[in-house]
Amino acid sequence: MTPYLNPATSADRRYNSAHRATRNVVELTFGLLKSRFRCIHKSGGALQYSPDTTCRIVATCAILHNIATTRGIPVEISEPDSDEDDDPIPPLQPADRTIAAEGRQRRADITHNHFRCKL
């Protein structure tokens, strides 16, 4: 999901606010995981596995992080990655345009169902 570029309604603005807050939590979480487990940090290269295997690796890192946190093992916080979002975004292909349209419709549905004012 992406935020609205030009939110037109109060529901759109509430969606953007919730999106921003959620993204902050997710980014912080990934930052902690990358600090503790260098295997998923970009400086070590990309994970050269299928998406399914990569998801399992990240989930395992999250479980191990929770165990370490419970046992009081500190995380060495590294500097934030400044270049992680600098990767060029390739132009949308026809199939991607269909997926993007479906994504916009789903976002509109979420906004309508969860962020509009109810009387």
PDB file of C-alpha atoms in Angstrom:
ATOM      1  CA  MET A   1       0.000   0.000   0.000  1.00  0.00           C
ATOM      2  CA  THR A   2       1.121   3.533  -0.694  1.00  0.00           C
ATOM      3  CA  PRO A   3      -0.045   6.864   0.736  1.00  0.00           C
ATOM      4  CA  TYR A   4      -2.226   9.232  -1.251  1.00  0.00           C
ATOM      5  CA  LEU A   5      -0.045  11.785  -3.053  1.00  0.00           C
ATOM      6  CA  ASN A   6      -2.778  14.433  -2.906  1.00  0.00           C
ATOM      7  CA  PRO A   7      -5.265  13.456  -0.195  1.00  0.00           C
ATOM      8  CA  ALA A   8      -8.617  14.926  -1.158  1.00  0.00           C
ATOM      9  CA  THR A   9     -10.743  13.983   1.856  1.00  0.00           C
ATOM     10  CA  SER A  10     -10.348  13.746   5.600  1.00  0.00           C
ATOM     11  CA  ALA A  11     -10.497   9.943   5.218  1.00  0.00           C
ATOM     12  CA  ASP A  12      -7.560  10.100   2.798  1.00  0.00           C
ATOM     13  CA  ARG A  13      -5.614  12.206   5.315  1.00  0.00           C
ATOM     14  CA  ARG A  14      -6.420   9.790   8.166  1.00  0.00           C
ATOM     15  CA  TYR A  15      -5.288   6.894   5.962  1.00  0.00           C
ATOM     16  CA  ASN A  16      -2.008   8.725   5.218  1.00  0.00           C
ATOM     17  CA  SER A  17      -1.471   9.410   8.926  1.00  0.00           C
ATOM     18  CA  ALA A  18      -2.034   5.749   9.834  1.00  0.00           C
ATOM     19  CA  HIS A  19       0.172   4.676   6.916  1.00  0.00           C
ATOM     20  CA  ARG A  20       3.003   6.955   8.091  1.00  0.00           C
ATOM     21  CA  ALA A  21       2.794   5.740  11.708  1.00  0.00           C
ATOM     22  CA  THR A  22       2.713   2.100  10.646  1.00  0.00           C
ATOM     23  CA  ARG A  23       5.602   2.541   8.237  1.00  0.00           C
ATOM     24  CA  ASN A  24       7.686   4.160  10.992  1.00  0.00           C
ATOM     25  CA  VAL A  25       7.193   1.106  13.212  1.00  0.00           C
ATOM     26  CA  VAL A  26       8.026  -1.274  10.353  1.00  0.00           C
ATOM     27  CA  GLU A  27      11.169   0.686   9.385  1.00  0.00           C
ATOM     28  CA  LEU A  28      12.335   0.753  13.018  1.00  0.00           C
ATOM     29  CA  THR A  29      11.750  -2.989  13.285  1.00  0.00           C
ATOM     30  CA  PHE A  30      13.708  -3.748  10.121  1.00  0.00           C
ATOM     31  CA  GLY A  31      16.482  -1.429  11.322  1.00  0.00           C
ATOM     32  CA  LEU A  32      16.747  -3.356  14.590  1.00  0.00           C
ATOM     33  CA  LEU A  33      16.769  -6.692  12.792  1.00  0.00           C
ATOM     34  CA  LYS A  34      19.434  -5.508  10.341  1.00  0.00           C
ATOM     35  CA  SER A  35      21.560  -4.223  13.213  1.00  0.00           C
ATOM     36  CA  ARG A  36      21.394  -7.538  15.042  1.00  0.00           C
ATOM     37  CA  PHE A  37      21.582  -9.843  12.007  1.00  0.00           C
ATOM     38  CA  ARG A  38      24.040  -8.569   9.420  1.00  0.00           C
ATOM     39  CA  CYS A  39      23.016 -11.356   7.029  1.00  0.00           C
ATOM     40  CA  ILE A  40      19.898  -9.346   6.163  1.00  0.00           C
ATOM     41  CA  HIS A  41      21.696  -5.994   6.004  1.00  0.00           C
ATOM     42  CA  LYS A  42      22.343  -4.568   2.548  1.00  0.00           C
ATOM     43  CA  SER A  43      26.058  -4.107   3.255  1.00  0.00           C
ATOM     44  CA  GLY A  44      26.419  -7.891   3.291  1.00  0.00           C
ATOM     45  CA  GLY A  45      24.780  -8.173  -0.129  1.00  0.00           C
ATOM     46  CA  ALA A  46      21.257  -9.184  -0.977  1.00  0.00           C
ATOM     47  CA  LEU A  47      19.762 -12.453   0.175  1.00  0.00           C
ATOM     48  CA  GLN A  48      20.168 -14.722  -2.843  1.00  0.00           C
ATOM     49  CA  TYR A  49      17.159 -16.907  -2.135  1.00  0.00           C
ATOM     50  CA  SER A  50      13.612 -17.284  -3.323  1.00  0.00           C
ATOM     51  CA  PRO A  51      11.062 -14.889  -1.802  1.00  0.00           C
ATOM     52  CA  ASP A  52       9.653 -17.763   0.286  1.00  0.00           C
ATOM     53  CA  THR A  53      13.055 -18.646   1.728  1.00  0.00           C
ATOM     54  CA  THR A  54      13.875 -14.978   2.286  1.00  0.00           C
ATOM     55  CA  CYS A  55      10.608 -14.573   4.243  1.00  0.00           C
ATOM     56  CA  ARG A  56      11.550 -17.556   6.399  1.00  0.00           C
ATOM     57  CA  ILE A  57      15.005 -16.090   7.074  1.00  0.00           C
ATOM     58  CA  VAL A  58      13.541 -12.733   8.104  1.00  0.00           C
ATOM     59  CA  ALA A  59      10.872 -14.420  10.269  1.00  0.00           C
ATOM     60  CA  THR A  60      13.567 -16.534  11.942  1.00  0.00           C
ATOM     61  CA  CYS A  61      15.609 -13.396  12.619  1.00  0.00           C
ATOM     62  CA  ALA A  62      12.515 -11.810  14.220  1.00  0.00           C
ATOM     63  CA  ILE A  63      12.017 -14.853  16.467  1.00  0.00           C
ATOM     64  CA  LEU A  64      15.682 -14.883  17.465  1.00  0.00           C
ATOM     65  CA  HIS A  65      15.536 -11.122  18.120  1.00  0.00           C
ATOM     66  CA  ASN A  66      12.554 -11.639  20.455  1.00  0.00           C
ATOM     67  CA  ILE A  67      14.430 -14.381  22.322  1.00  0.00           C
ATOM     68  CA  ALA A  68      17.522 -12.156  22.612  1.00  0.00           C
ATOM     69  CA  THR A  69      15.397  -9.244  23.842  1.00  0.00           C
ATOM     70  CA  THR A  70      13.720 -11.455  26.446  1.00  0.00           C
ATOM     71  CA  ARG A  71      17.166 -12.543  27.676  1.00  0.00           C
ATOM     72  CA  GLY A  72      18.413  -8.959  27.825  1.00  0.00           C
ATOM     73  CA  ILE A  73      20.967  -9.231  25.020  1.00  0.00           C
ATOM     74  CA  PRO A  74      21.465  -5.687  23.685  1.00  0.00           C
ATOM     75  CA  VAL A  75      21.355  -4.668  20.043  1.00  0.00           C
ATOM     76  CA  GLU A  76      24.284  -2.728  18.602  1.00  0.00           C
ATOM     77  CA  ILE A  77      22.519   0.071  16.776  1.00  0.00           C
ATOM     78  CA  SER A  78      24.246   1.007  13.532  1.00  0.00           C
ATOM     79  CA  GLU A  79      23.862   4.201  11.563  1.00  0.00           C
ATOM     80  CA  PRO A  80      20.702   4.286   9.435  1.00  0.00           C
ATOM     81  CA  ASP A  81      21.108   3.262   5.827  1.00  0.00           C
ATOM     82  CA  SER A  82      21.144   6.422   3.787  1.00  0.00           C
ATOM     83  CA  ASP A  83      21.249   4.759   0.381  1.00  0.00           C
ATOM     84  CA  GLU A  84      18.661   2.039   0.770  1.00  0.00           C
ATOM     85  CA  ASP A  85      15.929   3.952  -1.000  1.00  0.00           C
ATOM     86  CA  ASP A  86      18.274   5.171  -3.738  1.00  0.00           C
ATOM     87  CA  ASP A  87      17.735   2.130  -5.954  1.00  0.00           C
ATOM     88  CA  PRO A  88      16.147   3.235  -9.237  1.00  0.00           C
ATOM     89  CA  ILE A  89      12.504   2.324  -9.689  1.00  0.00           C
ATOM     90  CA  PRO A  90      11.994   0.530 -12.990  1.00  0.00           C
ATOM     91  CA  PRO A  91       9.144   1.733 -15.242  1.00  0.00           C
ATOM     92  CA  LEU A  92       5.857  -0.095 -14.863  1.00  0.00           C
ATOM     93  CA  GLN A  93       5.222  -2.917 -17.298  1.00  0.00           C
ATOM     94  CA  PRO A  94       1.660  -3.644 -18.572  1.00  0.00           C
ATOM     95  CA  ALA A  95       1.115  -6.400 -15.985  1.00  0.00           C
ATOM     96  CA  ASP A  96       2.417  -4.045 -13.280  1.00  0.00           C
ATOM     97  CA  ARG A  97      -0.130  -1.417 -14.351  1.00  0.00           C
ATOM     98  CA  THR A  98      -2.943  -3.902 -13.741  1.00  0.00           C
ATOM     99  CA  ILE A  99      -1.529  -4.749 -10.331  1.00  0.00           C
ATOM    100  CA  ALA A 100      -1.119  -1.025  -9.546  1.00  0.00           C
ATOM    101  CA  ALA A 101      -4.766  -0.384 -10.470  1.00  0.00           C
ATOM    102  CA  GLU A 102      -5.839  -3.267  -8.225  1.00  0.00           C
ATOM    103  CA  GLY A 103      -3.683  -1.821  -5.430  1.00  0.00           C
ATOM    104  CA  ARG A 104      -5.277   1.617  -5.791  1.00  0.00           C
ATOM    105  CA  GLN A 105      -8.734   0.019  -5.627  1.00  0.00           C
ATOM    106  CA  ARG A 106      -7.808  -1.943  -2.513  1.00  0.00           C
ATOM    107  CA  ARG A 107      -6.425   1.239  -0.907  1.00  0.00           C
ATOM    108  CA  ALA A 108      -9.678   3.047  -1.744  1.00  0.00           C
ATOM    109  CA  ASP A 109     -11.666   0.191  -0.179  1.00  0.00           C
ATOM    110  CA  ILE A 110      -9.555   0.287   2.990  1.00  0.00           C
ATOM    111  CA  THR A 111      -9.912   4.065   3.203  1.00  0.00           C
ATOM    112  CA  HIS A 112     -13.671   3.848   2.691  1.00  0.00           C
ATOM    113  CA  ASN A 113     -14.176   1.004   5.197  1.00  0.00           C
ATOM    114  CA  HIS A 114     -11.820   2.129   7.951  1.00  0.00           C
ATOM    115  CA  PHE A 115     -11.076   5.848   7.743  1.00  0.00           C
ATOM    116  CA  ARG A 116     -14.277   7.616   6.721  1.00  0.00           C
ATOM    117  CA  CYS A 117     -16.385   9.356   9.333  1.00  0.00           C
ATOM    118  CA  LYS A 118     -19.344   7.289  10.422  1.00  0.00           C
ATOM    119  CA  LEU A 119     -22.516   9.096  11.401  1.00  0.00           C
TER     120      LEU A 119
END
